[in-house]
Coordinates of C-alpha atoms in Angstrom, one line a residue:
M1113 CA -38.3 46.0 -70.0
N1114 CA -36.3 44.0 -67.5
P1115 CA -32.8 45.5 -67.3
F1116 CA -31.5 42.3 -65.8
K1117 CA -32.0 40.6 -69.1
N1118 CA -30.2 43.2 -71.3
K1119 CA -27.1 44.1 -69.3
F1120 CA -24.0 42.3 -68.0
F1121 CA -23.5 42.2 -64.2
V1122 CA -20.6 41.6 -61.9
F1123 CA -21.3 41.3 -58.2
F1124 CA -18.6 41.4 -55.5
V1125 CA -20.0 39.6 -52.5
S1126 CA -18.5 38.8 -49.1
G1127 CA -19.0 39.0 -45.4
G1128 CA -17.7 42.5 -45.4
R1129 CA -14.3 43.8 -44.3
T1130 CA -12.8 42.3 -47.5
G1131 CA -11.9 45.4 -49.6
T1132 CA -15.1 45.4 -51.7
K1133 CA -15.1 49.2 -51.6
F1134 CA -11.8 49.1 -53.5
F1135 CA -13.4 47.3 -56.4
G1136 CA -16.5 49.5 -56.5
D1137 CA -14.3 52.5 -56.6
V1138 CA -11.7 51.6 -59.3
L1139 CA -12.9 48.9 -61.7
S1140 CA -14.8 51.1 -64.1
N1141 CA -11.5 52.9 -64.7
H1142 CA -10.0 49.8 -66.1
I1143 CA -12.8 48.0 -68.0
T1144 CA -14.3 49.7 -71.0
S1145 CA -18.1 50.3 -71.1
S1146 CA -18.4 49.5 -67.4
F1147 CA -19.9 51.3 -64.4
S1148 CA -18.7 50.2 -60.9
I1149 CA -20.0 51.3 -57.6
H1150 CA -19.9 50.3 -53.9
E1151 CA -23.2 49.9 -52.0
P1152 CA -25.3 52.2 -54.3
D1153 CA -28.3 52.2 -52.0
V1154 CA -26.6 52.5 -48.6
V1155 CA -26.5 56.0 -47.0
H1156 CA -23.2 56.8 -45.4
L1157 CA -22.3 59.8 -43.3
K1158 CA -18.9 60.2 -45.0
K1159 CA -18.3 62.9 -47.5
G1160 CA -18.5 61.6 -51.1
E1161 CA -20.6 58.5 -50.2
T1162 CA -24.3 58.0 -51.2
P1163 CA -26.4 60.8 -49.8
L1164 CA -30.0 60.3 -48.8
L1165 CA -31.5 62.5 -51.5
S1166 CA -29.5 60.8 -54.2
G1167 CA -30.7 57.5 -52.9
I1168 CA -34.3 58.5 -53.0
K1169 CA -33.9 59.9 -56.5
N1170 CA -32.3 56.6 -57.7
F1171 CA -34.5 54.1 -56.0
G1172 CA -37.6 55.9 -54.9
L1173 CA -38.9 56.9 -51.5
Y1174 CA -40.5 53.6 -50.5
W1175 CA -37.5 51.5 -51.5
M1176 CA -35.0 53.8 -49.8
I1177 CA -36.9 54.8 -46.7
F1178 CA -40.3 53.3 -45.8
G1179 CA -39.5 49.8 -47.0
R1180 CA -36.3 49.7 -45.1
L1181 CA -38.1 50.8 -41.9
L1182 CA -40.4 47.9 -42.5
G1183 CA -37.5 45.5 -43.1
K1184 CA -38.7 44.8 -46.6
T1185 CA -36.2 46.7 -48.9
G1186 CA -32.5 47.0 -49.1
I1187 CA -30.2 44.2 -50.3
R1188 CA -29.2 43.1 -46.8
N1189 CA -32.9 42.9 -45.8
L1190 CA -33.7 41.0 -49.0
S1191 CA -30.9 38.5 -48.3
D1192 CA -32.2 37.9 -44.8
L1193 CA -35.8 37.6 -46.0
Y1194 CA -34.8 34.9 -48.5
L1195 CA -32.5 33.1 -46.1
S1196 CA -35.1 33.0 -43.4
G1197 CA -37.7 31.5 -45.7
R1198 CA -40.1 34.5 -45.4
Y1199 CA -39.5 35.1 -49.1
S1200 CA -39.5 32.4 -51.8
L1201 CA -37.2 32.5 -54.7
D1202 CA -39.9 34.0 -56.8
D1203 CA -40.7 36.6 -54.2
A1204 CA -37.1 37.6 -53.9
R1205 CA -36.7 37.8 -57.6
D1206 CA -39.8 39.9 -58.1
C1207 CA -38.8 42.3 -55.3
L1208 CA -35.3 42.6 -56.7
V1209 CA -36.5 43.5 -60.2
K1210 CA -39.0 46.1 -58.8
Y1211 CA -36.3 47.5 -56.5
R1212 CA -33.4 47.8 -59.0
T1213 CA -35.1 48.4 -62.4
R1214 CA -35.3 52.2 -61.9
Y1215 CA -31.7 52.4 -60.9
Y1216 CA -30.2 50.1 -63.6
Q1217 CA -32.2 51.8 -66.4
K1218 CA -30.4 55.0 -65.6
I1219 CA -26.9 53.5 -66.1
D1220 CA -25.9 53.8 -69.8
K1221 CA -22.9 51.4 -69.5
E1222 CA -23.3 47.8 -70.7
L1223 CA -21.4 46.3 -67.8
I1224 CA -22.5 47.0 -64.2
I1225 CA -20.1 46.1 -61.4
E1226 CA -21.5 46.3 -57.9
S1227 CA -19.6 45.6 -54.7
Y1228 CA -21.9 45.0 -51.7
S1229 CA -21.5 42.5 -48.9
G1230 CA -25.3 42.4 -48.5
W1231 CA -25.7 40.2 -51.6
Y1232 CA -24.5 37.2 -49.5
G1233 CA -27.9 35.5 -49.4
L1234 CA -29.0 36.3 -53.0
I1235 CA -26.8 34.3 -55.3
P1236 CA -29.7 32.0 -56.3
V1237 CA -31.8 35.1 -57.0
I1238 CA -29.0 36.6 -59.1
R1239 CA -28.8 33.3 -61.0
E1240 CA -32.6 33.4 -61.5
T1241 CA -32.8 37.0 -62.5
C1242 CA -29.7 37.9 -64.6
A1243 CA -29.1 36.4 -68.1
N1244 CA -25.4 37.5 -68.0
Y1245 CA -23.7 37.6 -64.6
K1246 CA -20.4 37.0 -62.8
V1247 CA -20.1 36.7 -59.0
V1248 CA -16.8 37.3 -57.2
I1249 CA -16.8 35.9 -53.7
L1250 CA -14.1 37.5 -51.5
I1251 CA -13.1 35.5 -48.5
R1252 CA -10.8 36.5 -45.7
D1253 CA -9.0 34.6 -42.9
P1254 CA -11.6 34.4 -40.1
R1255 CA -9.0 35.3 -37.5
D1256 CA -8.3 38.6 -39.3
W1257 CA -11.9 39.1 -40.3
V1258 CA -13.2 38.7 -36.7
R1259 CA -10.4 41.0 -35.4
S1260 CA -11.3 43.7 -38.0
N1261 CA -15.0 43.5 -37.1
M1262 CA -14.2 43.7 -33.4
D1263 CA -12.5 46.9 -34.0
W1264 CA -15.0 48.2 -36.5
G1265 CA -17.9 47.5 -34.1
K1266 CA -20.7 47.6 -36.7
M1267 CA -21.7 43.9 -36.4
Y1268 CA -23.0 42.8 -33.0
G1269 CA -20.8 45.6 -31.6
R1270 CA -20.9 49.0 -30.1
R1271 CA -21.6 50.7 -33.4
D1272 CA -24.2 48.2 -34.7
W1273 CA -27.1 50.6 -35.5
V1274 CA -28.9 47.8 -37.3
S1275 CA -29.5 46.1 -33.9
K1276 CA -29.8 49.3 -31.9
F1277 CA -32.7 50.5 -34.1
G1278 CA -34.5 47.1 -33.7
F1279 CA -33.8 45.7 -37.2
R1280 CA -33.0 42.1 -37.8
R1281 CA -29.3 41.0 -37.8
L1282 CA -28.2 37.6 -39.1
S1283 CA -28.6 35.0 -36.3
P1284 CA -29.2 31.3 -35.9
F1285 CA -32.9 32.0 -35.2
M1286 CA -33.3 33.8 -38.5
I1287 CA -32.0 31.0 -40.6
H1288 CA -33.2 28.1 -38.4
D1289 CA -29.7 27.0 -37.3
T1290 CA -30.7 24.7 -34.5
V1291 CA -27.1 23.8 -33.7
Y1292 CA -26.4 27.3 -32.3
Q1293 CA -29.8 28.6 -31.3
N1294 CA -29.4 27.5 -27.6
D1295 CA -25.9 29.0 -27.3
W1296 CA -26.6 32.3 -29.1
R1297 CA -28.0 34.2 -26.1
H1298 CA -24.8 33.4 -24.2
F1299 CA -22.4 34.3 -27.0
D1300 CA -20.3 37.4 -26.7
Q1301 CA -19.5 39.5 -29.8
F1302 CA -16.4 37.5 -30.6
Q1303 CA -18.4 34.2 -30.7
K1304 CA -21.2 35.8 -32.7
L1305 CA -18.7 37.1 -35.3
C1306 CA -17.1 33.6 -35.6
W1307 CA -20.6 32.2 -36.2
A1308 CA -21.3 34.9 -38.8
W1309 CA -18.1 34.2 -40.8
K1310 CA -18.8 30.5 -40.8
T1311 CA -22.4 30.9 -41.8
I1312 CA -22.0 33.5 -44.5
Y1313 CA -19.2 31.6 -46.2
E1314 CA -21.0 28.3 -45.9
I1315 CA -24.0 29.9 -47.7
L1316 CA -21.8 31.5 -50.3
S1317 CA -19.7 28.4 -51.0
D1318 CA -22.8 26.2 -51.2
D1319 CA -24.6 28.6 -53.5
S1320 CA -21.5 28.9 -55.8
A1321 CA -20.9 25.1 -56.2
E1322 CA -20.9 23.9 -59.8
D1323 CA -21.3 27.4 -61.3
S1324 CA -18.6 28.6 -63.6
N1325 CA -19.9 32.2 -63.4
I1326 CA -18.8 32.3 -59.8
K1327 CA -15.2 32.4 -58.5
I1328 CA -13.8 32.7 -55.0
F1329 CA -10.8 34.9 -54.4
K1330 CA -8.9 35.3 -51.1
F1331 CA -8.5 38.7 -49.6
E1332 CA -4.9 37.8 -48.8
D1333 CA -4.0 37.0 -52.4
L1334 CA -5.4 40.3 -53.7
F1335 CA -4.2 42.6 -51.0
C1336 CA -1.3 41.0 -49.2
A1337 CA 0.5 38.4 -51.3
D1338 CA 3.7 39.1 -53.2
Q1339 CA 1.9 38.1 -56.4
K1340 CA -1.2 40.3 -55.8
T1341 CA -0.8 42.0 -59.2
S1342 CA -1.1 38.5 -60.8
Y1343 CA -4.2 37.7 -58.8
F1344 CA -5.7 41.0 -59.7
K1345 CA -5.2 40.3 -63.4
L1346 CA -6.8 36.8 -63.0
L1347 CA -9.8 38.5 -61.4
I1348 CA -10.2 41.2 -64.0
E1349 CA -9.9 38.6 -66.8
F1350 CA -12.6 36.6 -65.1
I1351 CA -15.1 39.4 -64.8
A1352 CA -14.4 40.9 -68.3
N1353 CA -15.1 37.6 -70.1
F1354 CA -18.7 36.6 -70.8
G1355 CA -18.0 34.0 -73.5
D1356 CA -19.2 35.5 -76.7
K1357 CA -19.1 39.0 -75.1
Q1358 CA -15.7 40.2 -73.9
F1359 CA -15.0 43.6 -72.4
D1360 CA -11.7 45.3 -73.1
Y1361 CA -9.6 46.1 -70.0
N1362 CA -6.4 47.6 -68.9
S1363 CA -4.3 44.9 -67.2
E1364 CA -1.4 47.2 -66.6
V1365 CA -2.9 48.9 -63.6
N1366 CA -0.5 50.3 -60.9
L1367 CA -2.0 48.3 -58.2
E1368 CA 0.6 49.2 -55.6
N1369 CA -0.4 52.9 -55.7
I1370 CA -4.1 52.1 -55.5
L1371 CA -3.7 49.8 -52.6
N1372 CA -1.8 52.5 -50.6
Q1373 CA -5.1 54.3 -50.3
K1374 CA -6.7 53.6 -46.9
I1375 CA -10.2 52.3 -47.6
H1376 CA -12.6 51.7 -44.7
K1377 CA -9.9 52.2 -42.1
N1378 CA -10.8 50.9 -38.7
I1379 CA -11.5 53.5 -36.1
A1380 CA -9.4 51.7 -33.6
Y1381 CA -6.9 48.8 -33.4
D1382 CA -7.5 47.7 -29.9
F1383 CA -8.3 44.0 -30.5
P1384 CA -5.1 41.9 -30.7
S1385 CA -4.0 39.9 -33.7
W1386 CA -4.4 36.2 -33.4
P1387 CA -0.8 35.4 -32.4
E1388 CA -1.5 37.3 -29.2
W1389 CA -4.7 35.4 -28.5
S1390 CA -5.1 33.1 -25.5
N1391 CA -5.3 29.4 -26.3
Q1392 CA -8.9 29.4 -25.2
R1393 CA -9.8 32.2 -27.6
A1394 CA -8.1 30.4 -30.5
R1395 CA -10.0 27.2 -29.6
T1396 CA -13.3 29.1 -29.5
L1397 CA -12.8 30.3 -33.1
D1398 CA -11.6 26.9 -34.2
Q1399 CA -14.6 25.1 -32.8
I1400 CA -16.9 27.3 -34.8
C1401 CA -14.9 28.1 -38.0
G1402 CA -12.3 25.2 -38.1
T1403 CA -13.9 23.0 -40.7
L1404 CA -14.4 25.9 -43.2
M1405 CA -11.0 27.3 -42.4
E1406 CA -9.4 24.0 -43.4
K1407 CA -11.5 24.0 -46.6
F1408 CA -10.1 27.3 -47.7
G1409 CA -6.5 26.7 -46.5
Y1410 CA -6.4 28.8 -43.4
G1411 CA -4.9 27.9 -40.0
N1412 CA -1.9 25.9 -41.1
E1413 CA 0.6 27.9 -39.0
K1414 CA 2.6 26.0 -36.3
L1415 CA 1.8 28.7 -33.7
W1416 CA -1.9 28.3 -34.4
N1417 CA -1.8 24.5 -34.1
D1418 CA 0.2 24.9 -30.9
K1419 CA -2.6 27.1 -29.4
L1420 CA -5.2 24.6 -30.3
T1421 CA -3.4 21.6 -28.8
A1422 CA -1.9 23.3 -25.8
L1423 CA -3.0 22.0 -22.4
S1424 CA -5.2 24.5 -20.4

């Protein structure tokens, strides 16, 4: 039996640093017959996160350990294998079914909600595999996203164990981006993060086009706006409605109390916010991210435009 055909799925996908952990932690409390989780196959060192033994029990020794060491298992690796062309759509689909069947069969809830940034390359695979799916793409202003990642240090930075252990990290060479291949070796962390934001959200927006089961939400609307409760209700209505099948939900959630919890707090706040950036740094981000920023309505502030047009 293929569990992808007999359950309902919601995937929260992003470039990371967008509050996906929040949704994995809380949504099953507000939607009936649902199970929600954040990064179910990622081992964290923090108390209460997925321990190694539980991961092996849920997914198996090969999928959790040996396959990862070979770069063949794990959702992030599978995204990269598919995006690089090393796996065809059929290859990725077959691998995903083998990888996740054991885990999904153990979940007795009808609706499975998973938040995991690593799904960024697998929307076509989700569409091919799941009979009933919704995808929520969470996007964040690249200026704040890059700043958060600079402080976090886990992507192209001082705490990037993916790269330090010799595993593949998203790059122009991986996805055959000839525009940036020559510049990549000279890019610093800031420039690499700008490229990563642009690339991940180009992939996600292209893969989501013309698909009513996919909706893009802004991080700022859900976590910062005065109307964030209204946006949250729109989100929960979207993921609970599968046409003929609708899941009951509690729309009267006290969002303010939940959002006061510090989720994935940065270990430092050393990197300045964009109003403090030099004009050159602002131009660097705009050169890489500007087109997509405009598409999603970012970068309209007078101060930002002044930085981009100021004389050197």
